[in-house]
Short mmCIF file of C-alpha atoms in Angstrom, two decimals:
data_model
loop_
_atom_site.label_atom_id
_atom_site.label_comp_id
_atom_site.label_asym_id
_atom_site.label_seq_id
_atom_site.Cartn_x
_atom_site.Cartn_y
_atom_site.Cartn_z
CA VAL A 1244 0.03 0.18 -0.04
CA HIS A 1245 1.36 3.28 -0.99
CA LEU A 1246 -0.76 6.30 -0.41
CA VAL A 1247 0.77 10.00 -1.18
CA GLU A 1248 -1.13 13.33 -0.11
CA SER A 1249 -0.20 16.70 -1.61
CA GLY A 1250 -1.78 19.85 -1.49
CA GLY A 1251 -1.73 20.91 1.97
CA GLY A 1252 -0.75 24.83 3.30
CA LEU A 1253 -1.36 27.90 4.36
CA VAL A 1254 -4.39 29.70 3.56
CA GLN A 1255 -6.37 32.13 5.14
CA PRO A 1256 -9.89 31.78 7.06
CA GLY A 1257 -12.50 31.79 4.44
CA GLY A 1258 -10.16 30.43 1.76
CA SER A 1259 -10.05 26.77 -0.08
CA LEU A 1260 -7.83 24.23 -1.15
CA ARG A 1261 -7.75 20.92 -2.73
CA LEU A 1262 -6.14 17.64 -1.53
CA SER A 1263 -4.92 14.95 -3.48
CA CYS A 1264 -4.11 11.18 -2.68
CA LYS A 1265 -2.22 9.66 -4.99
CA ALA A 1266 -2.45 5.73 -4.59
CA SER A 1267 -0.76 2.53 -5.39
CA GLY A 1268 -0.09 -0.76 -4.53
CA PHE A 1269 -3.47 -2.01 -4.04
CA PRO A 1270 -6.67 -2.31 -6.16
CA PHE A 1271 -7.89 1.50 -5.96
CA SER A 1272 -10.88 0.93 -8.07
CA THR A 1273 -12.27 -1.67 -5.61
CA THR A 1274 -11.38 -0.09 -2.44
CA SER A 1275 -13.34 2.61 -0.42
CA MET A 1276 -11.09 5.66 0.66
CA SER A 1277 -11.55 7.95 3.68
CA TRP A 1278 -9.95 11.49 4.88
CA VAL A 1279 -8.74 11.86 8.59
CA ARG A 1280 -7.06 14.56 10.40
CA GLN A 1281 -5.15 14.79 13.69
CA ALA A 1282 -3.81 18.41 15.05
CA PRO A 1283 -1.14 18.10 17.62
CA GLY A 1284 -2.22 16.64 21.02
CA LYS A 1285 -5.61 15.83 19.61
CA VAL A 1286 -7.07 12.49 18.73
CA PRO A 1287 -7.61 11.75 14.90
CA GLU A 1288 -10.72 12.99 13.66
CA TRP A 1289 -12.96 11.24 11.02
CA VAL A 1290 -13.82 14.01 7.85
CA ALA A 1291 -14.98 12.34 5.09
CA SER A 1292 -15.39 8.65 3.26
CA ILE A 1293 -15.99 7.57 -0.30
CA HIS A 1294 -17.38 4.21 -1.49
CA ARG A 1295 -15.21 2.20 -4.08
CA THR A 1296 -17.65 3.03 -6.88
CA GLY A 1297 -17.77 6.92 -5.78
CA ALA A 1298 -21.75 6.45 -5.56
CA SER A 1299 -21.69 7.23 -2.26
CA VAL A 1300 -20.15 9.84 0.50
CA SER A 1301 -20.50 10.48 3.98
CA TYR A 1302 -18.72 13.59 6.03
CA GLY A 1303 -18.38 14.78 9.71
CA ASP A 1304 -20.68 17.12 11.08
CA SER A 1305 -17.55 19.64 11.17
CA VAL A 1306 -17.19 19.67 7.75
CA LYS A 1307 -20.31 18.76 5.98
CA GLY A 1308 -21.34 21.20 3.76
CA ARG A 1309 -17.88 23.09 3.40
CA PHE A 1310 -15.98 19.98 1.81
CA THR A 1311 -16.14 17.53 -1.22
CA ILE A 1312 -14.33 13.81 -1.23
CA SER A 1313 -13.82 12.38 -4.56
CA ARG A 1314 -12.27 10.07 -6.48
CA ASP A 1315 -10.62 9.02 -10.20
CA ASN A 1316 -10.51 5.33 -10.65
CA ALA A 1317 -8.80 5.74 -13.60
CA ASP A 1318 -5.98 7.37 -12.30
CA PRO A 1319 -5.98 6.48 -8.90
CA THR A 1320 -6.10 9.57 -7.08
CA LEU A 1321 -8.82 10.58 -3.84
CA PHE A 1322 -9.63 14.15 -3.71
CA LEU A 1323 -10.74 16.31 -0.47
CA GLN A 1324 -11.87 19.77 -1.91
CA MET A 1325 -12.01 22.30 1.01
CA ASN A 1326 -13.77 25.29 1.07
CA SER A 1327 -14.68 28.16 3.53
CA LEU A 1328 -11.44 27.03 5.71
CA LYS A 1329 -11.45 27.66 9.48
CA PRO A 1330 -8.85 28.01 11.72
CA GLU A 1331 -10.21 24.86 13.59
CA ASP A 1332 -9.62 22.63 10.07
CA THR A 1333 -5.66 23.50 10.72
CA ALA A 1334 -4.79 19.35 11.04
CA MET A 1335 -2.41 16.99 9.33
CA TYR A 1336 -4.93 15.32 6.52
CA TYR A 1337 -4.34 11.66 5.63
CA CYS A 1338 -6.07 9.53 3.41
CA THR A 1339 -6.73 6.35 4.69
CA LYS A 1340 -7.64 2.80 3.08
CA ASP A 1341 -10.50 0.86 4.44
CA PRO A 1342 -11.73 -2.23 5.18
CA TYR A 1343 -15.35 -1.07 4.21
CA TYR A 1344 -17.09 2.39 3.36
CA GLY A 1345 -17.28 4.53 5.96
CA TYR A 1346 -15.32 2.70 8.14
CA PRO A 1347 -13.52 5.63 10.36
CA SER A 1348 -17.00 6.98 10.78
CA TYR A 1349 -18.01 4.52 13.57
CA GLY A 1350 -15.12 5.77 15.67
CA THR A 1351 -12.27 2.93 14.66
CA PHE A 1352 -9.15 3.78 12.19
CA PRO A 1353 -7.24 1.33 9.55
CA SER A 1354 -3.81 -0.04 10.69
CA ARG A 1355 -1.08 3.14 9.99
CA ASP A 1356 0.11 0.73 7.07
CA ASP A 1357 -2.87 1.78 5.64
CA TRP A 1358 -2.55 5.80 5.88
CA GLY A 1359 -0.57 7.75 3.76
CA GLN A 1360 2.14 10.38 5.44
CA GLY A 1361 -0.04 13.52 5.60
CA THR A 1362 -0.34 16.81 4.25
CA GLN A 1363 0.01 19.50 6.51
CA VAL A 1364 -3.31 22.23 6.51
CA THR A 1365 -2.93 25.74 8.41
CA VAL A 1366 -5.78 27.95 8.20
CA SER A 1367 -4.56 31.08 9.59
CA SER A 1368 -4.43 35.01 9.13
#
């Protein structure tokens, strides 16, 4: 499993970022995926999940209506479009390979072997 996130950075409140997660080493098109974030000193927080087909998506309450998860199975990549960013969105963002759709939304997380290395998002003026 190889997951490489990119697209993070420093953005002002109200701004936007688009994160990408390039996948390899496993059958991406038949695997449900998620985004998870972790701020310093805090436990990981589930952000969003997408079914292997892309037909179903779900979001954590703190990002609903502002973030959009999507995927390109032809060019194995997971995306997270983040709009109306807030300082409390500041965290390291990880993509995860899930055993089934929505796995992190139930309060558990995949093995760290199934996470990328993360990309830092900082929202500050």
